[in-house]
JSON list of C-alpha atoms in Angstrom, two decimals:
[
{"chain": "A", "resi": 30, "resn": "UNK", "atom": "CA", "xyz": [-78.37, 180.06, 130.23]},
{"chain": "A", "resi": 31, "resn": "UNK", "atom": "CA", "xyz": [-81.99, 181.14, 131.45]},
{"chain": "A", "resi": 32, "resn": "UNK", "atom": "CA", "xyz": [-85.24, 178.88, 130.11]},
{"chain": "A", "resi": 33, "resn": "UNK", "atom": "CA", "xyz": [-85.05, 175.41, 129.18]},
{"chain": "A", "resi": 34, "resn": "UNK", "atom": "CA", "xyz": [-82.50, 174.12, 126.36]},
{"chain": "A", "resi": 35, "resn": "UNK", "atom": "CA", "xyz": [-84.07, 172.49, 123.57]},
{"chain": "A", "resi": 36, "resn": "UNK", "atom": "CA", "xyz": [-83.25, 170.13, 121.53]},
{"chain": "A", "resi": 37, "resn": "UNK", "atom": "CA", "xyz": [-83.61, 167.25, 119.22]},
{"chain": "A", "resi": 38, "resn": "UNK", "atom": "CA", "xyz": [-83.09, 164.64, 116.14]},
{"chain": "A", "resi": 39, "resn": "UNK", "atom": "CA", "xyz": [-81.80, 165.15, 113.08]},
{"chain": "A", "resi": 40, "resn": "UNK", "atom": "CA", "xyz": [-85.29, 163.92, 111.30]},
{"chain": "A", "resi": 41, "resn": "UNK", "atom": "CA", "xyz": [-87.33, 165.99, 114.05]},
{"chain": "A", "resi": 42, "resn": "UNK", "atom": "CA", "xyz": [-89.25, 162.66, 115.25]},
{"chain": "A", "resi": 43, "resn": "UNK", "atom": "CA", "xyz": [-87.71, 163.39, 118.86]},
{"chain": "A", "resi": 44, "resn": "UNK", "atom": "CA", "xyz": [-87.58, 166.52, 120.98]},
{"chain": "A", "resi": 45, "resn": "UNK", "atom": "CA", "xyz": [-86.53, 166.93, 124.29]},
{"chain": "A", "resi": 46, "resn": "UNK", "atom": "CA", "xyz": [-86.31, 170.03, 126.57]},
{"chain": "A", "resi": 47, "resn": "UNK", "atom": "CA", "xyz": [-83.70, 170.01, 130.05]},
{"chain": "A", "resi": 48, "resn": "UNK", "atom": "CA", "xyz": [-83.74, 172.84, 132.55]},
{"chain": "A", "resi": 49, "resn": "UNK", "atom": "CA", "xyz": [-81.22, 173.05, 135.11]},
{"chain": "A", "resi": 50, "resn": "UNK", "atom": "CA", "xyz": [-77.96, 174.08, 136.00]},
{"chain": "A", "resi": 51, "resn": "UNK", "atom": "CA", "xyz": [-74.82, 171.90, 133.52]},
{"chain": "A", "resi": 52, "resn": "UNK", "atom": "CA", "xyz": [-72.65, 170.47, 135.77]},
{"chain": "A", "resi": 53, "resn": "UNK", "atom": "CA", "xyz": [-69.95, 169.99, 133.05]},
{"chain": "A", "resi": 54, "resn": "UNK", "atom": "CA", "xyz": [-69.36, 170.13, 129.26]},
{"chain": "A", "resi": 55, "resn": "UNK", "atom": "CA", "xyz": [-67.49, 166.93, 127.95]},
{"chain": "A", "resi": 56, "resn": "UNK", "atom": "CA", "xyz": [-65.19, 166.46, 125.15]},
{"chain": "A", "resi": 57, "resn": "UNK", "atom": "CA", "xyz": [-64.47, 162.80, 125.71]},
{"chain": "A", "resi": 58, "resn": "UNK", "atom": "CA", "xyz": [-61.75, 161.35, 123.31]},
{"chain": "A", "resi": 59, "resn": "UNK", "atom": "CA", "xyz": [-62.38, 157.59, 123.84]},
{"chain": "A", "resi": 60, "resn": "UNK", "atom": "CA", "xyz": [-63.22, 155.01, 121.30]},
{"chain": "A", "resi": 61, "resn": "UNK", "atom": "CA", "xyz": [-66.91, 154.24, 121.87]},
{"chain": "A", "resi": 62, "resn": "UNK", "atom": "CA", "xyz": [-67.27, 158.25, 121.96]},
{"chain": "A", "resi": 63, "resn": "UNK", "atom": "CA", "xyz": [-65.78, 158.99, 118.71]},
{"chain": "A", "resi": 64, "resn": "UNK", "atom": "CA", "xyz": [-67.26, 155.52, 117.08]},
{"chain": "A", "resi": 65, "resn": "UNK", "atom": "CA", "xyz": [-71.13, 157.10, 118.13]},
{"chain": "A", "resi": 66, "resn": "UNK", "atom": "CA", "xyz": [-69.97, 160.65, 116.89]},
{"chain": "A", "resi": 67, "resn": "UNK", "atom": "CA", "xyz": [-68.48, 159.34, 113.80]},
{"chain": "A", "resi": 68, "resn": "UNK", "atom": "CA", "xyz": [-65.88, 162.36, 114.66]},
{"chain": "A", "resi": 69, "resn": "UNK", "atom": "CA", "xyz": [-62.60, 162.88, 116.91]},
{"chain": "A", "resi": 70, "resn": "UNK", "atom": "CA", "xyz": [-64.50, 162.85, 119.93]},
{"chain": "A", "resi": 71, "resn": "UNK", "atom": "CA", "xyz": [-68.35, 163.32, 121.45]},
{"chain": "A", "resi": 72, "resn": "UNK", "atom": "CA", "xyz": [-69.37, 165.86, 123.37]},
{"chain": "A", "resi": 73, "resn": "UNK", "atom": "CA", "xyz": [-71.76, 165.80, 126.36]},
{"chain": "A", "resi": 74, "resn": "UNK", "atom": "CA", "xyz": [-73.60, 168.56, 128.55]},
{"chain": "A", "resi": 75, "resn": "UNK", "atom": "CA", "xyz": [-73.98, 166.79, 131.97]},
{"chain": "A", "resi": 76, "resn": "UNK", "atom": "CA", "xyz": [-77.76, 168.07, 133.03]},
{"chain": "A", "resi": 77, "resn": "UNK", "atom": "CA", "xyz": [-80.19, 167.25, 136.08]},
{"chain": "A", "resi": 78, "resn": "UNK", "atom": "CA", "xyz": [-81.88, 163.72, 135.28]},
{"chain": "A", "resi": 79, "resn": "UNK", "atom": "CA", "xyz": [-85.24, 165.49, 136.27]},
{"chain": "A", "resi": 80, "resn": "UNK", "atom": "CA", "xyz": [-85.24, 168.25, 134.33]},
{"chain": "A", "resi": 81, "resn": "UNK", "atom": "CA", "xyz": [-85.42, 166.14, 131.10]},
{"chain": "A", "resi": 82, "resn": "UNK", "atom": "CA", "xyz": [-88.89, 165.77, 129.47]},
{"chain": "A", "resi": 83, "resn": "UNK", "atom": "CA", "xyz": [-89.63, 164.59, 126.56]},
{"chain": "A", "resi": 84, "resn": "UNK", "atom": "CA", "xyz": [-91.36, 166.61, 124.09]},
{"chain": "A", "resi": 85, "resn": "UNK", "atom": "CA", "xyz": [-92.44, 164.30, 120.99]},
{"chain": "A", "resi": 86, "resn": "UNK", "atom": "CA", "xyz": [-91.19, 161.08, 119.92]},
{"chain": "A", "resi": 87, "resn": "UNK", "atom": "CA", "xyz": [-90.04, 158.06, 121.14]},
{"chain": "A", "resi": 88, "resn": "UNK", "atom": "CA", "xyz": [-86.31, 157.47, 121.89]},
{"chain": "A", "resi": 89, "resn": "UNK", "atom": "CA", "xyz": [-85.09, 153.85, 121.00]},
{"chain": "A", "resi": 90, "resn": "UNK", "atom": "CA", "xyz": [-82.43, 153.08, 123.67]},
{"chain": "A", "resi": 91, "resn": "UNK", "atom": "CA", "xyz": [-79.61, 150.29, 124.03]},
{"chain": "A", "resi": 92, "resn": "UNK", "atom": "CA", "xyz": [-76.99, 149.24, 126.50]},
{"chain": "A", "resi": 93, "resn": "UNK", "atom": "CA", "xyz": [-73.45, 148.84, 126.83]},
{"chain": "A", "resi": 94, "resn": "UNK", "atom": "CA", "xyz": [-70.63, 148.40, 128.89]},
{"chain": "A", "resi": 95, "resn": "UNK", "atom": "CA", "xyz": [-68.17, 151.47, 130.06]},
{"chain": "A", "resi": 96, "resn": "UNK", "atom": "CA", "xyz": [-64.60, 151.05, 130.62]},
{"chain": "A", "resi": 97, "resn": "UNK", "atom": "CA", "xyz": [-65.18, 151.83, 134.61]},
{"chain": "A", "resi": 98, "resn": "UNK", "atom": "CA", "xyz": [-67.34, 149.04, 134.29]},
{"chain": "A", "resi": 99, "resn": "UNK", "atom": "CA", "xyz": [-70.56, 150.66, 134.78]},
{"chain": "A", "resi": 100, "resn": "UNK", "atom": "CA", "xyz": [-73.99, 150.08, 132.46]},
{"chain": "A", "resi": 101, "resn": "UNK", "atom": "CA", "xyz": [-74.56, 153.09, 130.10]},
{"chain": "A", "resi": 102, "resn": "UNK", "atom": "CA", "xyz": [-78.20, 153.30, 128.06]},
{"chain": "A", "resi": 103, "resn": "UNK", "atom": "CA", "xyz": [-77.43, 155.21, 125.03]},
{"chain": "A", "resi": 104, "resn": "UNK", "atom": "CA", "xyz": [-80.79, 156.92, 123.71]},
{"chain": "A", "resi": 105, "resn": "UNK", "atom": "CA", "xyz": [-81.03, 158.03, 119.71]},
{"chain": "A", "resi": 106, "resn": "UNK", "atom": "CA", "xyz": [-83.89, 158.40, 117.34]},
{"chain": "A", "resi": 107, "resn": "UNK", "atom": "CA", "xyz": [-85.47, 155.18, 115.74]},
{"chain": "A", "resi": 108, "resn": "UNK", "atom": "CA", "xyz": [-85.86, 156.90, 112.81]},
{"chain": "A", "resi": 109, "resn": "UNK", "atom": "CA", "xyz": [-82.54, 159.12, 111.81]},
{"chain": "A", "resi": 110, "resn": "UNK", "atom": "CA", "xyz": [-80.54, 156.94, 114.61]},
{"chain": "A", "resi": 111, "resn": "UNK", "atom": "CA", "xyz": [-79.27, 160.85, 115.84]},
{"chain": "A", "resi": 112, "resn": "UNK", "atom": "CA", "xyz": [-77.92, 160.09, 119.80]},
{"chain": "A", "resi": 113, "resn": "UNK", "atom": "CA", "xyz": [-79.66, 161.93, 122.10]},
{"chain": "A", "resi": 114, "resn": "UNK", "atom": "CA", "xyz": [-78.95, 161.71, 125.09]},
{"chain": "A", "resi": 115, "resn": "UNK", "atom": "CA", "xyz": [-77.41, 159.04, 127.77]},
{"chain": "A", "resi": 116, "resn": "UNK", "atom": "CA", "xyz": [-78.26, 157.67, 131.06]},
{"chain": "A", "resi": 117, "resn": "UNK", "atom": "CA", "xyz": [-76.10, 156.05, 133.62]},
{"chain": "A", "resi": 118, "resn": "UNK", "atom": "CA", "xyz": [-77.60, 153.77, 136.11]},
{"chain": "A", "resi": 119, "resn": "UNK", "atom": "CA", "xyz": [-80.94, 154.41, 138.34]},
{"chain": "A", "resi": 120, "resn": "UNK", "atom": "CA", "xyz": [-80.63, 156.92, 140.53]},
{"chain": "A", "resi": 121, "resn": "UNK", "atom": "CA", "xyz": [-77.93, 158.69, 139.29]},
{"chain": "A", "resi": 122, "resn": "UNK", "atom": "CA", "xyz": [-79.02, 162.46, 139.24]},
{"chain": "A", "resi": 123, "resn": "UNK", "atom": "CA", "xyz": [-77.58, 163.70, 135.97]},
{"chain": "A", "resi": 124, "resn": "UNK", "atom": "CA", "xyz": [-78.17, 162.29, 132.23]},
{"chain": "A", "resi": 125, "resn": "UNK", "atom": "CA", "xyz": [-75.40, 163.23, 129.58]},
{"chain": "A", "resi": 126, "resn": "UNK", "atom": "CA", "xyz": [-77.30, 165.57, 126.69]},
{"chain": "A", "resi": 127, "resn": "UNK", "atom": "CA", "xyz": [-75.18, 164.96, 123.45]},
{"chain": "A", "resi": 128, "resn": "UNK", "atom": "CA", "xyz": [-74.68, 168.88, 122.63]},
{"chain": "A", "resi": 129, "resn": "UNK", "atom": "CA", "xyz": [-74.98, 168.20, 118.98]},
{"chain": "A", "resi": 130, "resn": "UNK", "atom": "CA", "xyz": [-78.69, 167.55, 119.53]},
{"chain": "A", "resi": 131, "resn": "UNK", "atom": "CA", "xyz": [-79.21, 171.18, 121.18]},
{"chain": "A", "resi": 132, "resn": "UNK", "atom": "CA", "xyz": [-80.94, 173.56, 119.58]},
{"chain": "A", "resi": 133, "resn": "UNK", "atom": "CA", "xyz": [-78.21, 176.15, 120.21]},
{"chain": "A", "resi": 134, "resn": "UNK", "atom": "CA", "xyz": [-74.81, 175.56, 120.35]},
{"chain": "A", "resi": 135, "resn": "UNK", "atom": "CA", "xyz": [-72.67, 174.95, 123.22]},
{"chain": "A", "resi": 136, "resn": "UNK", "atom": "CA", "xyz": [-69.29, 177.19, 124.63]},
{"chain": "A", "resi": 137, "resn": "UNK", "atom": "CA", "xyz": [-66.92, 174.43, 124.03]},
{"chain": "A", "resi": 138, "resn": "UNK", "atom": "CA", "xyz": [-64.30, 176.99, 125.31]},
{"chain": "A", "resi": 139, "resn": "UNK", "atom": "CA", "xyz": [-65.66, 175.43, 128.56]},
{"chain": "A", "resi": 140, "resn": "UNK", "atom": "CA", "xyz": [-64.93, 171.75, 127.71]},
{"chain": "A", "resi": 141, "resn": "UNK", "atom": "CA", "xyz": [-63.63, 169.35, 129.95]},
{"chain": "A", "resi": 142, "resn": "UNK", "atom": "CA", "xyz": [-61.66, 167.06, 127.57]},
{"chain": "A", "resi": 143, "resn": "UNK", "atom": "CA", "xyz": [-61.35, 163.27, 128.96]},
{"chain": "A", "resi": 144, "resn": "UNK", "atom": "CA", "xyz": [-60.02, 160.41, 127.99]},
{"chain": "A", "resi": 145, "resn": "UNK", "atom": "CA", "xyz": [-57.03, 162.01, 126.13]},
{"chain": "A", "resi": 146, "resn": "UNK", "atom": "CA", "xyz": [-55.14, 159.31, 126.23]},
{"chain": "A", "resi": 147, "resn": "UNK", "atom": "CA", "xyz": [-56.93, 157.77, 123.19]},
{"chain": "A", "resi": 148, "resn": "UNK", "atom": "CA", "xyz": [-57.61, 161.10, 121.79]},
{"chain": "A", "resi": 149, "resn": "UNK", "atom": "CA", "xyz": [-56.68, 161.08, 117.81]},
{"chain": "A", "resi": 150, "resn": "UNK", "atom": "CA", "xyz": [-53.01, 161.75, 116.81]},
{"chain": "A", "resi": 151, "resn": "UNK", "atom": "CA", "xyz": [-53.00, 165.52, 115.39]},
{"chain": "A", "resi": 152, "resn": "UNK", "atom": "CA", "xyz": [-55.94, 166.87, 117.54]},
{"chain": "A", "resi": 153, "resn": "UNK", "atom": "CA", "xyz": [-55.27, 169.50, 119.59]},
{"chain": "A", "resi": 154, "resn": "UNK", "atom": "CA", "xyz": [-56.58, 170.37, 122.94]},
{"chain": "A", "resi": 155, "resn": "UNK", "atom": "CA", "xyz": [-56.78, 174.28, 123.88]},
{"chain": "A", "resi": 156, "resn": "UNK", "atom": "CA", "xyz": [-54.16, 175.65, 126.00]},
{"chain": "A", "resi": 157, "resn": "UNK", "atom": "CA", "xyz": [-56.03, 176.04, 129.65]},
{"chain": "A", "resi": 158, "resn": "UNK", "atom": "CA", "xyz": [-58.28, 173.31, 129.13]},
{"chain": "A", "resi": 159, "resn": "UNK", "atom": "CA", "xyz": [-58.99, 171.27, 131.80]},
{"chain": "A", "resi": 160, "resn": "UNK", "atom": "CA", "xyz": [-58.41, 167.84, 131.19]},
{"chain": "A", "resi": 161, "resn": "UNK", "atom": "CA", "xyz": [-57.78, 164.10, 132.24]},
{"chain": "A", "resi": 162, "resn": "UNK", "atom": "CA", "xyz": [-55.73, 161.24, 130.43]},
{"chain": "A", "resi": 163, "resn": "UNK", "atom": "CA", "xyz": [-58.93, 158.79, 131.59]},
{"chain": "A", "resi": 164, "resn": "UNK", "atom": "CA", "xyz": [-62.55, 158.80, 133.68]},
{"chain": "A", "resi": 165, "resn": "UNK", "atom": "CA", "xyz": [-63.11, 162.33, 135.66]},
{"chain": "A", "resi": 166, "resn": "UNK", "atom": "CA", "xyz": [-63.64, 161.71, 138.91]},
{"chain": "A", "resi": 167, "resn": "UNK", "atom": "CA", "xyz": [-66.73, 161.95, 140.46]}
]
């Protein structure tokens, strides 16, 4: 991809743009992922941390505990409640985009599906895929 991605809300109250190189496309399978998603899993466009600026709006951001045990803040829109984006801890170089909220559509035929241990009975992951039963490594 050349040029910034874009993206944003449902409602339009919050854009965003990220330049940068993805490091990784995420299907992640796990509970809190498919609870925020309200679908059999989320998926997440791993992007530079400081190639994120906000365009318009004001993200609305809470916390909440990961299953490695680290702090994730989970940014959406106040007023739709559309996720956005998430953040690990400060200092780490790379924010999570959710690729829903991009303007144009990801190549999920790159996906990197994790946590598919807990992934829903019936869904099935490509052939080829990479994928892990838990947390990726670093």
């Amino acid at each position: 991809m050349t040029g910034p991605r874009l993206g944003g809300c449902q409602c339009g109250a919050v854009r965003f743009s990220s330049s940068g190189p993805a490091r990784a496309l995420y299907a992640c399978h796990c509970r809190e992922c498919r609870k925020q998603s309200a679908s059999a899993f989320g998926m997440s466009l791993v992007v530079p941390r400081d190639g994120l600026v906000l365009l318009r709006g004001t993200p609305r951001s809470w916390t909440r505990s990961t299953d490695s045990g680290r702090q994730l803040r989970c940014l959406f829109c106040g007023e739709c409640g559309s996720r956005l984006w998430h953040e690990g801890a400060v200092g780490i170089a790379a924010v999570t985009l959710k690729a829903g909220a991009l303007d144009e559509p990801v190549d999920f035929a790159t996906a990197i599906h994790i946590w598919t241990d807990r992934k829903l009975p019936g869904v099935v992951i490509p052939p080829g895929a990479v994928q892990y039963p838990g947390e990726p490594p670093d």
